[in-house]
Tab-separated table of C-alpha atoms in Angstrom:
chain	number	residue	atom	x	y	z
F	1	MET	CA	91.505	93.018	103.207
F	2	ALA	CA	87.751	92.935	103.681
F	3	VAL	CA	84.814	93.957	101.529
F	4	SER	CA	82.919	96.070	103.983
F	5	SER	CA	80.192	98.594	104.496
F	6	SER	CA	79.553	101.350	106.996
F	7	SER	CA	77.330	100.871	109.991
F	8	SER	CA	73.568	100.822	109.720
F	9	SER	CA	73.263	104.203	111.438
F	10	PRO	CA	71.232	106.693	109.381
F	11	SER	CA	73.194	108.835	106.955
F	12	ARG	CA	73.060	112.609	107.044
F	13	ASN	CA	74.024	115.444	104.784
F	14	LEU	CA	77.532	116.607	105.580
F	15	LYS	CA	79.330	119.925	105.423
F	16	ILE	CA	82.510	118.965	103.551
F	17	GLY	CA	85.479	121.281	103.196
F	18	MET	CA	87.822	120.393	100.327
F	19	VAL	CA	91.502	121.339	100.584
F	20	GLY	CA	92.697	121.535	96.992
F	21	PHE	CA	90.272	121.817	94.090
F	22	GLY	CA	91.984	120.273	91.076
F	23	PRO	CA	90.336	117.955	88.521
F	24	PHE	CA	89.948	115.018	90.932
F	25	ALA	CA	88.405	117.156	93.687
F	26	GLN	CA	86.014	118.673	91.130
F	27	PHE	CA	85.089	115.173	89.983
F	28	LEU	CA	84.239	114.084	93.555
F	29	ALA	CA	82.465	117.353	94.325
F	30	LYS	CA	79.844	116.915	91.597
F	31	ILE	CA	78.650	113.606	93.065
F	32	MET	CA	78.701	114.947	96.632
F	33	ILE	CA	76.581	117.931	95.589
F	34	LYS	CA	74.180	115.627	93.752
F	35	GLN	CA	73.718	113.684	96.989
F	36	GLY	CA	72.815	116.859	98.884
F	37	HIS	CA	76.021	117.570	100.800
F	38	THR	CA	77.194	121.158	101.387
F	39	LEU	CA	80.650	121.847	100.004
F	40	ARG	CA	83.307	124.453	100.694
F	41	ALA	CA	86.723	124.615	99.051
F	42	THR	CA	90.085	126.284	99.452
F	43	SER	CA	93.052	126.168	97.100
F	44	PRO	CA	96.177	128.157	96.220
F	45	SER	CA	94.661	128.580	92.735
F	46	ASP	CA	91.600	130.752	92.277
F	47	HIS	CA	88.633	128.459	91.577
F	48	SER	CA	86.028	130.976	92.767
F	49	SER	CA	84.236	131.209	89.404
F	50	LEU	CA	83.951	127.431	88.970
F	51	CYS	CA	82.873	126.997	92.593
F	52	GLN	CA	80.185	129.632	92.151
F	53	ASP	CA	78.845	127.760	89.129
F	54	LEU	CA	78.741	124.529	91.173
F	55	GLY	CA	77.189	126.101	94.258
F	56	ILE	CA	80.337	125.692	96.354
F	57	SER	CA	81.650	128.333	98.746
F	58	PHE	CA	85.266	129.147	97.841
F	59	PHE	CA	87.676	130.481	100.463
F	60	ARG	CA	90.953	132.113	99.489
F	61	ASP	CA	91.998	132.277	103.143
F	62	THR	CA	92.623	128.883	104.777
F	63	GLY	CA	91.937	130.213	108.274
F	64	THR	CA	88.467	131.432	107.308
F	65	PHE	CA	87.859	128.112	105.575
F	66	LEU	CA	88.694	126.198	108.775
F	67	GLU	CA	86.352	128.427	110.768
F	68	ALA	CA	83.441	127.420	108.532
F	69	ASN	CA	82.203	124.632	110.822
F	70	ASN	CA	82.900	121.681	108.500
F	71	ASP	CA	81.958	118.130	109.466
F	72	VAL	CA	84.699	116.776	107.201
F	73	ILE	CA	87.969	118.224	105.944
F	74	LEU	CA	88.743	116.403	102.682
F	75	ILE	CA	92.422	116.567	101.693
F	76	CYS	CA	92.631	116.610	97.884
F	77	THR	CA	96.155	117.952	97.430
F	78	SER	CA	98.860	116.317	95.349
F	79	ILE	CA	101.033	113.725	97.098
F	80	LEU	CA	104.081	115.993	96.753
F	81	SER	CA	102.428	119.031	98.354
F	82	LEU	CA	100.667	117.247	101.239
F	83	SER	CA	103.246	117.859	103.960
F	84	GLU	CA	103.596	121.568	103.231
F	85	VAL	CA	99.830	122.086	103.047
F	86	LEU	CA	99.162	120.351	106.368
F	87	ASN	CA	102.100	121.905	108.193
F	88	THR	CA	101.041	125.423	107.198
F	89	MET	CA	97.355	124.888	108.004
F	90	PRO	CA	96.213	127.158	110.876
F	91	LEU	CA	94.507	124.398	112.863
F	92	HIS	CA	93.871	126.783	115.760
F	93	CYS	CA	91.115	128.290	113.594
F	94	LEU	CA	88.992	125.143	113.861
F	95	LYS	CA	85.730	125.783	115.707
F	96	ARG	CA	84.974	122.067	116.123
F	97	SER	CA	86.683	118.692	115.648
F	98	PRO	CA	86.004	117.610	112.067
F	99	LEU	CA	86.882	114.289	110.497
F	100	PHE	CA	90.037	114.579	108.380
F	101	VAL	CA	89.980	112.430	105.235
F	102	ASP	CA	92.585	112.089	102.506
F	103	VAL	CA	92.067	110.697	99.005
F	104	LEU	CA	95.697	110.323	97.949
F	105	SER	CA	96.917	107.411	95.827
F	106	VAL	CA	99.466	106.310	98.440
F	107	LYS	CA	98.376	105.604	101.972
F	108	GLU	CA	101.131	105.053	104.547
F	109	TYR	CA	102.612	108.481	103.862
F	110	PRO	CA	99.454	110.601	104.356
F	111	ARG	CA	98.489	108.489	107.356
F	112	ASP	CA	101.834	109.239	109.020
F	113	VAL	CA	101.702	112.947	108.168
F	114	LEU	CA	98.116	113.323	109.397
F	115	LEU	CA	98.878	111.554	112.684
F	116	LYS	CA	101.968	113.699	113.179
F	117	VAL	CA	100.401	117.062	112.379
F	118	LEU	CA	96.853	116.761	113.703
F	119	PRO	CA	95.936	116.941	117.400
F	120	VAL	CA	94.864	113.597	118.878
F	121	GLU	CA	91.252	114.754	119.263
F	122	LEU	CA	90.816	114.946	115.471
F	123	ASP	CA	89.588	111.827	113.672
F	124	VAL	CA	91.514	110.461	110.686
F	125	LEU	CA	90.156	108.363	107.813
F	126	CYS	CA	92.544	107.352	105.023
F	127	THR	CA	90.904	106.528	101.690
F	128	HIS	CA	91.712	105.887	98.051
F	129	PRO	CA	88.927	106.071	95.471
F	130	MET	CA	90.614	103.815	92.912
F	131	PHE	CA	89.103	105.572	89.924
F	132	GLY	CA	89.053	109.028	88.429
F	133	PRO	CA	87.297	111.352	85.982
F	134	GLU	CA	87.991	109.013	83.050
F	135	SER	CA	87.218	105.595	84.568
F	136	GLY	CA	84.346	106.990	86.642
F	137	LYS	CA	82.709	109.170	83.990
F	138	ASN	CA	79.792	106.763	83.574
F	139	GLY	CA	79.250	106.191	87.287
F	140	TRP	CA	81.069	104.569	90.202
F	141	LYS	CA	79.220	101.247	90.332
F	142	ASP	CA	81.605	98.349	91.121
F	143	LEU	CA	84.652	100.647	91.205
F	144	ALA	CA	86.956	100.056	94.177
F	145	PHE	CA	87.066	102.401	97.159
F	146	MET	CA	89.728	101.564	99.752
F	147	TYR	CA	89.691	102.940	103.282
F	148	GLU	CA	91.161	102.523	106.757
F	149	ARG	CA	89.617	103.928	109.926
F	150	VAL	CA	92.925	105.167	111.304
F	151	ARG	CA	91.599	107.093	114.308
F	152	ILE	CA	87.834	107.292	114.617
F	153	LYS	CA	85.765	108.328	117.625
F	154	ASP	CA	82.800	109.863	115.788
F	155	GLU	CA	81.493	106.773	114.003
F	156	ALA	CA	78.384	108.567	112.742
F	157	THR	CA	80.303	111.134	110.718
F	158	CYS	CA	82.717	108.500	109.420
F	159	SER	CA	79.867	106.226	108.336
F	160	SER	CA	78.014	109.100	106.665
F	161	PHE	CA	81.118	109.952	104.657
F	162	LEU	CA	81.708	106.343	103.594
F	163	ARG	CA	78.083	106.087	102.568
F	164	ILE	CA	78.728	108.672	99.838
F	165	PHE	CA	80.658	105.983	97.990
F	166	GLU	CA	78.432	103.090	99.018
F	167	THR	CA	75.420	104.938	97.622
F	168	GLU	CA	77.127	105.217	94.235
F	169	GLY	CA	77.719	101.451	94.201
F	170	CYS	CA	81.460	101.394	94.934
F	171	ARG	CA	83.176	98.191	95.999
F	172	MET	CA	84.101	99.082	99.572
F	173	LEU	CA	87.493	97.631	100.562
F	174	GLU	CA	88.575	98.049	104.176
F	175	MET	CA	92.318	97.359	104.487
F	176	SER	CA	95.390	98.741	106.196
F	177	CYS	CA	97.397	101.522	104.573
F	178	GLU	CA	100.375	99.165	104.469
F	179	GLU	CA	98.452	96.476	102.578
F	180	HIS	CA	97.112	99.085	100.176
F	181	ASP	CA	100.576	100.375	99.303
F	182	MET	CA	101.926	96.865	98.832
F	183	VAL	CA	99.127	95.966	96.404
F	184	ALA	CA	99.090	99.375	94.677
F	185	ALA	CA	102.827	99.210	93.959
F	186	ARG	CA	102.236	96.081	91.895
F	187	SER	CA	99.073	97.365	90.213
F	188	GLN	CA	98.773	101.146	89.986
F	189	PHE	CA	102.479	102.054	90.006
F	190	LEU	CA	103.364	99.275	87.559
F	191	THR	CA	100.545	100.370	85.244
F	192	HIS	CA	101.722	103.990	85.291
F	193	THR	CA	105.354	102.965	84.772
F	194	ILE	CA	104.593	100.859	81.704
F	195	GLY	CA	102.362	103.623	80.349
F	196	ARG	CA	105.213	106.137	80.758
F	197	ILE	CA	107.666	103.766	79.068
F	198	LEU	CA	105.305	103.412	76.104
F	199	SER	CA	105.056	107.201	75.931
F	200	GLU	CA	108.854	107.548	75.901
F	201	MET	CA	108.908	105.022	73.053
F	202	GLU	CA	106.384	107.226	71.202
F	203	VAL	CA	104.197	104.266	70.275
F	204	LYS	CA	101.316	105.237	67.996
F	205	PRO	CA	98.485	103.420	66.246
F	206	THR	CA	99.372	101.868	62.899
F	207	SER	CA	97.417	100.451	59.986
F	208	MET	CA	98.391	97.003	61.288
F	209	SER	CA	97.422	97.544	64.937
F	210	THR	CA	96.178	94.415	66.665
F	211	ARG	CA	93.747	94.533	69.564
F	212	GLY	CA	96.607	93.807	71.932
F	213	PHE	CA	98.559	96.753	70.555
F	214	GLU	CA	95.473	98.978	70.786
F	215	THR	CA	95.285	98.027	74.471
F	216	LEU	CA	98.843	99.287	74.913
F	217	ILE	CA	97.961	102.548	73.136
F	218	HIS	CA	94.996	103.006	75.449
F	219	LEU	CA	97.215	102.323	78.470
F	220	LYS	CA	99.714	104.948	77.310
F	221	GLU	CA	97.028	107.536	76.644
F	222	SER	CA	95.154	106.988	79.918
F	223	THR	CA	98.256	107.123	82.123
F	224	MET	CA	99.605	110.222	80.371
F	225	LYS	CA	96.412	112.070	81.288
F	226	ASP	CA	97.664	111.974	84.889
F	227	SER	CA	100.277	114.469	86.036
F	228	SER	CA	103.968	113.711	86.369
F	229	ASP	CA	103.602	114.790	90.017
F	230	LEU	CA	101.188	111.896	90.596
F	231	PHE	CA	103.557	109.419	88.964
F	232	SER	CA	106.506	110.751	90.981
F	233	GLY	CA	104.473	110.575	94.179
F	234	LEU	CA	103.511	106.948	93.517
F	235	PHE	CA	107.226	106.129	93.496
F	236	VAL	CA	108.734	108.491	96.063
F	237	TYR	CA	106.087	107.974	98.755
F	238	ASN	CA	105.330	104.272	98.394
F	239	ARG	CA	108.158	102.242	99.912
F	240	PHE	CA	107.078	99.132	97.984
F	241	ALA	CA	107.359	100.833	94.576
F	242	LYS	CA	111.160	100.731	94.611
F	243	GLN	CA	111.181	96.934	94.668
F	244	GLU	CA	108.556	96.740	91.932
F	245	LEU	CA	110.712	98.943	89.713
F	246	LYS	CA	113.650	96.607	90.374
F	247	ASN	CA	111.440	93.616	89.586
F	248	LEU	CA	110.455	95.233	86.295
F	249	GLU	CA	114.083	95.868	85.390
F	250	LEU	CA	115.088	92.303	86.306
F	251	SER	CA	112.193	90.843	84.337
F	252	LEU	CA	113.140	92.884	81.265
F	253	GLU	CA	116.711	91.631	81.560
F	254	LYS	CA	115.477	88.026	81.784
F	255	VAL	CA	113.365	88.457	78.667
F	256	LYS	CA	116.263	90.080	76.811
F	257	GLN	CA	118.559	87.227	77.852
F	258	MET	CA	116.030	84.637	76.720
F	259	LEU	CA	115.889	86.296	73.290
F	260	GLN	CA	119.679	86.570	73.099
F	261	ASP	CA	120.042	82.893	73.989
F	262	LYS	CA	117.490	81.913	71.351
F	263	MET	CA	119.226	84.039	68.719
F	264	THR	CA	122.589	82.447	69.527
F	265	GLU	CA	121.025	78.991	69.354
F	266	GLU	CA	119.514	79.743	65.934
F	267	GLN	CA	122.771	81.172	64.620
F	268	LYS	CA	124.672	78.041	65.640
F	269	LEU	CA	121.994	75.856	64.107
F	270	ASN	CA	122.179	77.758	60.815
F	271	GLU	CA	125.980	77.621	60.767
F	272	SER	CA	125.954	73.841	61.237
F	273	LYS	CA	123.943	73.452	58.043
F	274	PHE	CA	126.768	74.801	55.912
């Protein structure tokens, strides 16, 4: 892993086409527009009214969208829908060779799908902005942005795209998709799993809440704002998540056993007094 920055080549305003326009794509779009980039969007859902308000061209037809001469195609689909979206994309409609970028929360899987589906002449940049509408609502300064230049020939376009996040003050982390997934399984997936467990337990604030307990409540509430599709994708499409789930189960069993052993010890101690 390396803290990195893009090359010193001058940045330029980009024509960015967003595939998928859910809450996270909308969150990114507002900053990109603020920086002066031109945005287009396509999505199975009709976001034409919102896009009009934001000054974004919305395309219902994916073929027409791909013909729109984009510098960058930004994949903002869910993890679970990625393969279907890419495999049904009419790539023959492309009028140029744009940079394809994904912003999914797992990395080996989209990298493999992009390399399989896209022609070799198309550049691929895998990224993960490790923040969202909640954690990034007051700006992106010092928030982590991971990326790997998977297949890059047009360095200028790649650097201009990365500079979007540099300009906002992100911590730029260049690492392999494999390393990302290994680290994310222990951090992001574990966080979401514990948050979901707390939700299943229906934990709520009490009149006796400590700061530590309030932290758990906040964890539950923040993770439950994300979709179940995201949580499922973090598990199904990150090969390291399976082991982390096993580690969590084993650790819980160890803690339970420690408590059982202590209870047995105390019971024997109490019995010996009588």
